Amino acid sequence: MAYTLFHSTNGQSPPVNLRAALLTGQAPDKGLYLPDTFPQFAPTELAALASLPYHEIAFRVLAKFTGGVIDAASLAALCRDAYNFDVPLETVRGLDRVHVMRLDQGPTASFKDFAARMMARLLGRFVRENGQPLTILTATSGDTGSAVASAFHGIEGIRVVVLFPRSEVSDRQRQQMTTRRGNIRTIAVDGKFDDCQALVKRAFADPALAHLALSSANSINIGRLLPQSVYYFYAASRLAQPGEPIIFTVPSGNFGNLMGAVFAGRMGLPIERLVVPVNGNDEFPRFLATGVYEKIEPSRACLSNAMNVGHPSNLARLVALYDGQMDEAGVIHRAPDLAALQRDLFSTSVSDEDTRATIWEAWQQYRLLLEPHGAVGWFGFVNYAERNRTKGIPAVILETAHPAKFPEEIENVLGFAPEVPPALAALDGLAEVYDRLAVDYAAFRDHLVNACPR
Ligand SMILES: *Cc1c(COP(=O)(O)O)cnc(C)c1O
């Protein structure tokens, strides 16, 4: 099988294979890795997915990128092991061909389990092969940290350090990160998500930390994106006729989930339109409308906290895939093909007020239980459907977290608390252990050096 090589969006680093791209996270020129070419699914290959279980579809998608770095039998085993949970496609009562895909059945009840579980298994294997221990540094607004802590827990040769904004995550999100031991360390930062991300970025660029072999499990890592293509293939295989285009709605923050959809499209999956609702951090819908990009600093704190992103790190990839170039600071050096972006994508900003109203309406009208991120998605889809033809076209709205991760908000709006899945309930009463730090790079660096001895 042919190798897929990955190049940097900044164009100043040599192309690398998947192993190197995963191990380093960000390219040396501070750009993000993208596949040189997208391997293709022929129509017959797509049609064959209809009868396969999820883990087998994952294998067929990922195998197109892993030639030369992992053998087929091992990859198939990793996929079986990682994807041992349901991926429900819920029919919305009374609406023709509209479905909610619930990506919340993994161990930490958000869609981030899909990528984290595969990435942990691949990285664990690469680290074993080259014998060099690795430190994964991750800033989180809540769900990445828990998914990464769960997925990497107990993986030999990999140490994980998670930074989260102390007062911006829910109790459940915090419990999921702070009740693990062993190779997982958690740090509560007295600041915002952006502060956590800035600390992490400085650490990556710091020569004094080179001995730690730092890598990232944030969605700057291509290893987070490829597994996120799989569920788009899966949904289409169950809900669309062979060759029939489908509408996907992806509530977005850092645009990693969306990149999975864009990749699937480039690989040959027929897509009618990608609907990209965001919360009050509306830099992307403005950019899509005008071509002018202004990041939001600091990011706005909205109900859908995992989407509080004022400068989506994957935007540089999206711009690159539409023939433009954006650097790591968000400066556009070559404009993308805006008309093509507008043809493929629809984006809208959803207020907290509309998010709450949607949780109420979706329940009243359809008995559809949504948490804030899914509600942003649903509102965006309704908004799209008011302006565009959707009749008869299969549509899938992604619900990215389990309602029980946000019990306060649901109870406020609906008057009852969602049922708690066993994986979350098991955390109640466990002792939490974490460190606390101010937004102070020198203190953070000392902490890392002490926490991760040579
Ligand atoms: C991370 C997250 C998002 C946003 O995903 P991106 O890939 O950053 O766009 C949406 N919903 C939930 C529940 C999340 O955890």
Coordinates of C-alpha atoms and ligand atoms in Angstrom, one line a residue:
M1 CA 0.0 0.0 0.0
A2 CA 1.2 3.5 -0.8
Y3 CA 2.4 5.7 2.0
T4 CA 0.5 8.9 2.8
L5 CA 2.8 11.8 3.5
F6 CA 1.8 14.8 5.5
H7 CA 2.9 18.4 4.8
S8 CA 2.7 21.5 7.0
T9 CA 0.2 24.3 6.3
N10 CA 3.1 26.8 6.7
G11 CA 5.0 25.0 4.0
Q12 CA 8.4 25.4 5.7
S13 CA 8.9 21.8 7.1
P14 CA 9.7 18.6 5.3
P15 CA 6.8 16.1 4.7
V16 CA 6.6 13.3 7.2
N17 CA 4.8 10.0 7.5
L18 CA 1.9 9.4 9.9
R19 CA 4.1 8.1 12.7
A20 CA 6.2 11.3 12.8
A21 CA 3.1 13.5 12.4
L22 CA 1.5 11.9 15.4
L23 CA 4.6 11.9 17.6
T24 CA 5.3 15.6 17.0
G25 CA 1.8 17.0 16.9
Q26 CA 2.7 20.4 15.4
A27 CA 5.1 20.8 12.5
P28 CA 8.5 22.4 13.3
D29 CA 7.5 25.5 11.3
K30 CA 4.4 25.8 13.7
G31 CA 2.1 24.8 10.9
L32 CA -0.4 21.9 11.0
Y33 CA -0.1 18.6 9.1
L34 CA -2.4 17.8 6.2
P35 CA -2.3 14.7 4.0
D36 CA -0.5 15.5 0.7
T37 CA -3.3 13.7 -1.2
F38 CA -6.5 12.2 0.1
P39 CA -6.8 8.5 -0.5
Q40 CA -10.1 7.7 -2.4
F41 CA -13.1 5.5 -1.7
A42 CA -14.5 4.1 -4.9
P43 CA -18.3 4.0 -5.0
T44 CA -18.3 0.2 -4.7
E45 CA -16.1 0.5 -1.6
L46 CA -18.5 3.0 -0.1
A47 CA -21.5 0.7 -0.8
A48 CA -19.7 -2.2 0.9
L49 CA -19.7 -0.3 4.2
A50 CA -23.5 -0.6 4.7
S51 CA -23.2 -4.1 6.2
L52 CA -20.0 -3.6 8.3
P53 CA -19.8 -2.9 12.0
Y54 CA -18.3 0.5 13.2
H55 CA -14.9 -0.9 14.1
E56 CA -14.6 -2.4 10.6
I57 CA -15.5 0.8 8.9
A58 CA -12.9 2.5 11.1
F59 CA -10.3 0.0 9.9
R60 CA -11.2 0.6 6.2
V61 CA -10.9 4.4 6.6
L62 CA -7.7 4.4 8.7
A63 CA -5.9 1.7 6.7
K64 CA -5.8 4.2 3.8
F65 CA -3.5 6.4 5.8
T66 CA -1.4 3.9 7.8
G67 CA 0.5 2.0 5.0
G68 CA 4.1 1.7 6.1
V69 CA 3.5 2.5 9.8
I70 CA 1.3 -0.2 11.1
D71 CA 0.3 -3.6 9.6
A72 CA -3.3 -4.3 8.7
A73 CA -3.9 -7.1 11.3
S74 CA -2.6 -4.9 14.2
L75 CA -4.7 -1.9 13.0
A76 CA -7.8 -4.1 12.8
A77 CA -7.2 -5.3 16.4
L78 CA -6.7 -1.7 17.6
C79 CA -10.0 -0.6 16.0
R80 CA -11.9 -3.5 17.6
D81 CA -10.5 -2.7 20.9
A82 CA -11.1 1.1 20.7
Y83 CA -14.6 1.0 19.3
N84 CA -16.4 -1.3 21.7
F85 CA -19.4 1.0 22.3
D86 CA -22.6 1.9 20.4
V87 CA -23.0 4.8 17.9
P88 CA -26.7 5.4 18.0
L89 CA -28.5 7.1 15.1
E90 CA -31.7 8.4 16.6
T91 CA -34.6 9.0 14.3
V92 CA -36.3 12.3 14.9
R93 CA -40.0 11.5 15.2
G94 CA -42.2 13.4 12.7
L95 CA -39.3 14.6 10.5
D96 CA -38.5 12.8 7.3
R97 CA -34.9 11.5 7.1
V98 CA -33.5 13.6 10.0
H99 CA -31.3 11.8 12.5
V100 CA -29.3 12.7 15.5
M101 CA -26.0 10.8 15.8
R102 CA -25.2 10.4 19.5
L103 CA -21.4 10.3 19.8
D104 CA -21.7 10.1 23.6
Q105 CA -21.5 6.4 24.4
G106 CA -17.7 6.2 25.0
P107 CA -16.1 6.1 28.5
T108 CA -16.1 9.9 29.0
A109 CA -19.4 10.5 27.2
S110 CA -18.2 13.0 24.5
F111 CA -17.3 12.5 20.8
K112 CA -13.6 13.1 21.8
D113 CA -13.4 9.5 23.0
F114 CA -13.5 8.4 19.3
A115 CA -10.2 10.2 18.5
A116 CA -8.5 9.9 21.9
R117 CA -9.0 6.1 22.1
M118 CA -7.4 5.5 18.6
M119 CA -4.7 8.1 19.1
A120 CA -3.7 6.6 22.5
R121 CA -3.4 3.1 20.9
L122 CA -1.4 4.3 17.9
L123 CA 0.9 6.4 20.0
G124 CA 1.4 3.7 22.6
R125 CA 2.5 1.4 19.8
F126 CA 4.9 4.0 18.2
V127 CA 6.4 4.8 21.6
R128 CA 7.0 1.1 22.2
E129 CA 8.6 0.7 18.8
N130 CA 11.1 3.5 19.2
G131 CA 11.7 3.2 22.9
Q132 CA 11.5 6.9 23.6
P133 CA 9.1 8.0 26.3
L134 CA 6.7 10.8 25.4
T135 CA 4.9 13.5 27.4
I136 CA 1.5 14.5 26.1
L137 CA 0.6 18.1 27.0
T138 CA -3.0 19.1 26.6
A139 CA -5.1 22.2 27.3
T140 CA -8.7 21.5 27.7
S141 CA -12.0 23.4 28.0
G142 CA -13.4 20.2 29.6
D143 CA -14.0 17.2 27.3
T144 CA -10.6 16.8 25.6
G145 CA -8.9 16.4 29.0
S146 CA -11.3 13.8 30.2
A147 CA -11.2 11.8 27.0
V148 CA -7.4 12.0 26.8
A149 CA -7.0 11.0 30.5
S150 CA -9.2 8.0 30.1
A151 CA -7.7 6.9 26.8
F152 CA -4.0 7.2 27.8
H153 CA -4.5 5.9 31.3
G154 CA -2.0 3.1 31.9
I155 CA -0.3 3.3 28.5
E156 CA 3.3 2.6 29.1
G157 CA 6.0 5.1 28.0
I158 CA 3.5 8.0 27.8
R159 CA 2.9 10.6 30.5
V160 CA 0.0 13.0 30.2
V161 CA -0.3 16.5 31.7
V162 CA -3.7 18.1 31.3
L163 CA -4.4 21.9 32.0
F164 CA -7.9 23.1 32.5
P165 CA -9.4 26.5 33.4
R166 CA -10.3 26.1 37.1
S167 CA -13.7 27.8 37.0
E168 CA -14.8 27.0 33.5
V169 CA -15.4 23.3 33.6
S170 CA -18.4 21.4 35.0
D171 CA -18.0 19.3 38.1
R172 CA -18.4 16.1 36.1
Q173 CA -15.8 17.2 33.5
R174 CA -13.4 17.9 36.3
Q175 CA -14.0 14.6 38.1
Q176 CA -13.3 12.8 34.9
M177 CA -9.8 14.3 34.7
T178 CA -8.8 14.4 38.4
T179 CA -9.8 10.9 39.6
R180 CA -7.1 9.1 37.6
R181 CA -3.6 8.3 38.9
G182 CA -0.5 6.8 37.5
N183 CA 0.6 8.4 34.3
I184 CA -2.0 11.2 34.3
R185 CA -1.4 14.6 36.0
T186 CA -4.0 17.4 36.0
I187 CA -3.4 21.1 36.6
A188 CA -6.2 23.6 37.4
V189 CA -5.1 27.0 36.0
D190 CA -6.5 30.2 37.5
G191 CA -7.4 31.6 34.1
K192 CA -9.3 30.9 30.9
F193 CA -9.0 28.2 28.3
D194 CA -7.0 30.5 26.2
D195 CA -4.5 30.9 29.0
C196 CA -4.1 27.2 29.2
Q197 CA -3.6 26.9 25.5
A198 CA -1.0 29.7 25.6
L199 CA 1.0 28.0 28.3
V200 CA 1.0 24.8 26.4
K201 CA 2.1 26.5 23.2
R202 CA 5.0 28.2 24.9
A203 CA 6.1 24.9 26.4
F204 CA 6.2 23.3 22.9
A205 CA 8.5 26.1 21.7
D206 CA 10.7 26.0 24.8
P207 CA 14.2 24.4 24.3
A208 CA 14.5 23.9 28.0
L209 CA 11.8 21.3 27.8
A210 CA 13.1 19.5 24.7
H211 CA 14.2 16.5 26.9
L212 CA 10.5 15.8 27.7
A213 CA 9.7 14.9 24.1
L214 CA 6.4 16.9 24.2
S215 CA 3.5 16.1 22.0
S216 CA 0.0 17.3 21.8
A217 CA -3.3 15.6 22.0
N218 CA -5.2 18.7 21.0
S219 CA -6.8 18.7 17.6
I220 CA -3.7 20.4 16.1
N221 CA -2.6 16.7 16.0
I222 CA -3.6 15.0 12.8
G223 CA -4.1 11.8 14.9
R224 CA -7.1 13.5 16.4
L225 CA -8.7 14.2 13.0
L226 CA -8.4 10.9 11.0
P227 CA -10.5 8.9 13.5
Q228 CA -13.1 11.6 13.4
S229 CA -13.7 11.0 9.7
V230 CA -15.0 7.5 10.4
Y231 CA -18.4 8.3 11.9
Y232 CA -19.4 10.3 8.8
F233 CA -18.8 7.2 6.7
Y234 CA -20.7 5.2 9.2
A235 CA -23.7 7.5 9.3
A236 CA -23.9 7.7 5.5
S237 CA -23.6 3.9 5.2
R238 CA -26.7 3.5 7.3
L239 CA -28.8 6.4 6.2
A240 CA -28.1 7.3 2.6
Q241 CA -28.4 5.3 -0.6
P242 CA -25.1 4.6 -2.4
G243 CA -23.9 7.9 -4.0
E244 CA -26.6 9.9 -2.3
P245 CA -25.4 13.2 -0.7
I246 CA -26.1 13.8 3.0
I247 CA -26.3 17.0 5.1
F248 CA -24.1 16.9 8.3
T249 CA -24.5 19.4 11.1
V250 CA -21.4 19.8 13.2
P251 CA -21.5 22.1 16.3
S252 CA -18.0 23.5 16.3
G253 CA -15.3 25.1 18.4
N254 CA -11.8 24.3 17.3
F255 CA -13.1 22.7 14.1
G256 CA -11.5 19.3 14.6
N257 CA -14.8 17.5 14.3
L258 CA -15.6 19.5 11.2
M259 CA -12.2 18.6 9.7
G260 CA -13.2 14.9 10.0
A261 CA -16.2 15.7 7.8
V262 CA -14.2 17.7 5.3
F263 CA -11.6 14.9 5.1
A264 CA -14.4 12.3 4.5
G265 CA -15.7 14.5 1.6
R266 CA -12.3 14.7 0.1
M267 CA -12.0 11.0 0.3
G268 CA -15.1 10.5 -1.8
L269 CA -18.1 10.6 0.6
P270 CA -20.9 12.5 -1.1
I271 CA -21.9 15.5 1.1
E272 CA -24.7 17.9 0.3
R273 CA -23.7 20.6 2.7
L274 CA -21.8 20.9 6.0
V275 CA -23.7 23.0 8.5
V276 CA -21.4 24.5 11.1
P277 CA -23.1 26.2 14.0
V278 CA -21.0 27.9 16.6
N279 CA -21.9 29.6 19.9
G280 CA -21.4 33.3 20.6
N281 CA -17.8 33.0 19.4
D282 CA -18.8 34.0 15.9
E283 CA -15.5 34.6 14.2
F284 CA -16.1 31.9 11.7
P285 CA -19.6 32.8 10.4
R286 CA -18.3 36.3 10.0
F287 CA -15.3 35.2 8.1
L288 CA -17.4 32.9 5.8
A289 CA -19.7 35.8 5.0
T290 CA -17.1 38.5 4.4
G291 CA -13.7 36.8 3.9
V292 CA -12.4 39.0 6.7
Y293 CA -11.0 37.1 9.7
E294 CA -10.9 38.6 13.2
K295 CA -10.3 36.3 16.1
I296 CA -12.1 36.9 19.4
E297 CA -9.7 37.6 22.3
P298 CA -10.5 36.6 25.0
S299 CA -13.0 34.0 23.9
R300 CA -16.6 34.5 25.1
A301 CA -17.8 32.2 27.9
C302 CA -21.0 30.5 26.5
L303 CA -23.2 27.7 27.7
S304 CA -21.7 25.2 25.3
N305 CA -18.3 25.6 27.0
A306 CA -16.4 23.1 24.9
M307 CA -16.9 25.4 22.0
N308 CA -15.6 28.6 23.6
V309 CA -12.9 29.2 21.0
G310 CA -12.1 32.6 19.7
H311 CA -9.5 31.4 17.2
P312 CA -10.1 27.8 16.0
S313 CA -6.8 26.1 15.6
N314 CA -8.0 24.0 12.7
L315 CA -9.0 27.0 10.6
A316 CA -5.5 27.1 9.1
R317 CA -6.3 23.6 7.8
L318 CA -9.6 24.6 6.4
V319 CA -8.1 27.6 4.7
A320 CA -5.3 25.4 3.2
L321 CA -7.8 22.9 1.8
Y322 CA -9.5 25.8 0.0
D323 CA -6.2 27.0 -1.6
G324 CA -5.4 29.7 0.9
Q325 CA -2.8 30.1 3.6
M326 CA -3.3 31.2 7.3
D327 CA -0.4 31.2 9.8
E328 CA -0.5 30.1 13.4
A329 CA -1.4 33.6 14.6
G330 CA -4.5 33.6 12.3
V331 CA -3.0 36.0 9.7
I332 CA -4.2 35.1 6.2
H333 CA -1.3 35.3 3.7
R334 CA -3.3 34.0 0.8
A335 CA -7.1 34.2 0.6
P336 CA -8.9 30.9 0.3
D337 CA -11.6 30.3 -2.4
L338 CA -14.4 32.0 -0.5
A339 CA -17.1 31.1 -3.1
A340 CA -16.2 27.4 -2.8
L341 CA -16.2 27.6 1.0
Q342 CA -19.6 29.2 0.9
R343 CA -20.9 26.5 -1.4
D344 CA -19.8 23.6 0.8
L345 CA -20.4 25.2 4.2
F346 CA -23.2 27.0 6.0
S347 CA -22.4 28.6 9.3
T348 CA -24.3 30.5 12.0
S349 CA -23.8 31.8 15.5
V350 CA -26.3 30.6 18.2
S351 CA -26.8 32.7 21.4
D352 CA -27.2 31.1 24.9
E353 CA -30.8 32.2 24.9
D354 CA -31.5 30.3 21.7
T355 CA -29.5 27.3 23.0
R356 CA -31.7 27.1 26.1
A357 CA -34.9 27.6 24.0
T358 CA -33.8 24.8 21.7
I359 CA -33.3 22.4 24.6
W360 CA -36.9 23.1 25.5
E361 CA -38.4 23.0 22.0
A362 CA -36.6 19.9 20.9
W363 CA -37.9 18.1 24.0
Q364 CA -41.4 19.5 23.6
Q365 CA -41.8 18.9 19.9
Y366 CA -39.8 15.7 19.3
R367 CA -38.9 14.2 22.7
L368 CA -35.4 14.8 21.6
L369 CA -33.0 15.3 24.6
L370 CA -30.1 17.6 23.8
E371 CA -27.3 19.1 25.9
P372 CA -26.1 22.6 25.1
H373 CA -23.6 21.6 22.3
G374 CA -26.1 19.5 20.5
A375 CA -28.7 22.2 20.9
V376 CA -26.4 24.7 19.2
G377 CA -26.2 22.1 16.4
W378 CA -30.0 21.6 16.2
F379 CA -30.7 25.3 16.1
G380 CA -28.1 25.7 13.3
F381 CA -29.7 22.9 11.3
V382 CA -33.2 24.4 11.7
N383 CA -31.8 27.7 10.6
Y384 CA -30.2 26.1 7.5
A385 CA -33.5 24.3 6.7
E386 CA -35.4 27.6 6.7
R387 CA -33.2 28.9 3.9
N388 CA -32.3 25.8 1.9
R389 CA -34.0 22.8 0.4
T390 CA -33.7 19.8 2.8
K391 CA -36.8 17.8 1.9
G392 CA -36.0 14.2 1.0
I393 CA -32.3 14.7 1.7
P394 CA -30.8 12.6 4.5
A395 CA -29.6 14.9 7.4
V396 CA -27.5 14.0 10.5
I397 CA -27.1 16.4 13.4
L398 CA -24.1 15.4 15.6
E399 CA -24.8 15.3 19.4
T400 CA -21.3 15.7 20.7
A401 CA -21.8 15.0 24.4
H402 CA -24.1 13.1 26.8
P403 CA -26.8 15.2 28.4
A404 CA -25.8 13.9 31.8
K405 CA -22.5 15.8 31.4
F406 CA -24.5 19.0 31.8
P407 CA -27.2 18.1 34.3
E408 CA -27.7 21.7 35.8
E409 CA -28.5 23.2 32.5
I410 CA -30.9 20.5 31.5
E411 CA -32.6 20.5 34.8
N412 CA -33.0 24.3 34.7
V413 CA -34.7 24.2 31.3
L414 CA -36.6 20.9 31.4
G415 CA -37.2 20.4 35.1
F416 CA -35.7 17.0 35.3
A417 CA -32.1 15.7 35.4
P418 CA -30.9 13.4 32.6
E419 CA -30.2 9.8 33.5
V420 CA -26.5 9.3 34.3
P421 CA -24.7 6.5 32.3
P422 CA -22.8 4.0 34.5
A423 CA -19.3 5.3 33.3
L424 CA -20.1 8.7 34.7
A425 CA -21.9 7.6 37.8
A426 CA -18.9 5.4 38.8
L427 CA -16.8 8.6 39.4
D428 CA -19.1 10.0 42.1
G429 CA -17.3 10.0 45.5
L430 CA -13.9 9.2 44.1
A431 CA -11.1 11.3 45.5
E432 CA -9.9 14.1 43.2
V433 CA -6.2 15.0 42.9
Y434 CA -4.9 17.9 41.0
D435 CA -2.4 20.8 41.2
R436 CA -3.2 24.5 41.0
L437 CA -1.2 27.1 39.1
A438 CA -1.5 30.8 38.3
V439 CA -1.1 31.9 34.7
D440 CA 2.6 32.1 35.0
Y441 CA 4.8 30.4 32.5
A442 CA 8.0 30.1 34.7
A443 CA 6.0 28.3 37.4
F444 CA 4.4 26.0 34.8
R445 CA 7.8 25.1 33.4
D446 CA 9.2 24.3 36.8
H447 CA 6.2 22.3 37.5
L448 CA 6.6 20.3 34.3
V449 CA 10.3 19.6 35.0
N450 CA 9.5 18.4 38.5
A451 CA 6.5 16.4 37.5
C452 CA 8.3 14.7 34.7
P453 CA 11.8 13.8 35.9
R454 CA 14.3 12.6 33.3
Ligands
LIG1 C1 -14.8 19.6 21.8 C2 -16.3 19.7 21.7 C3 -16.9 20.3 20.7 C4 -16.2 21.1 19.6 O1 -15.4 20.3 18.8 P1 -14.3 20.9 17.9 O2 -13.6 19.7 17.2 O3 -13.3 21.6 18.8 O4 -14.9 21.8 16.9 C5 -18.3 20.3 20.6 N1 -19.0 19.6 21.6 C6 -18.4 19.0 22.6 C7 -19.3 18.3 23.6 C8 -17.0 19.0 22.7 O5 -16.4 18.3 23.7

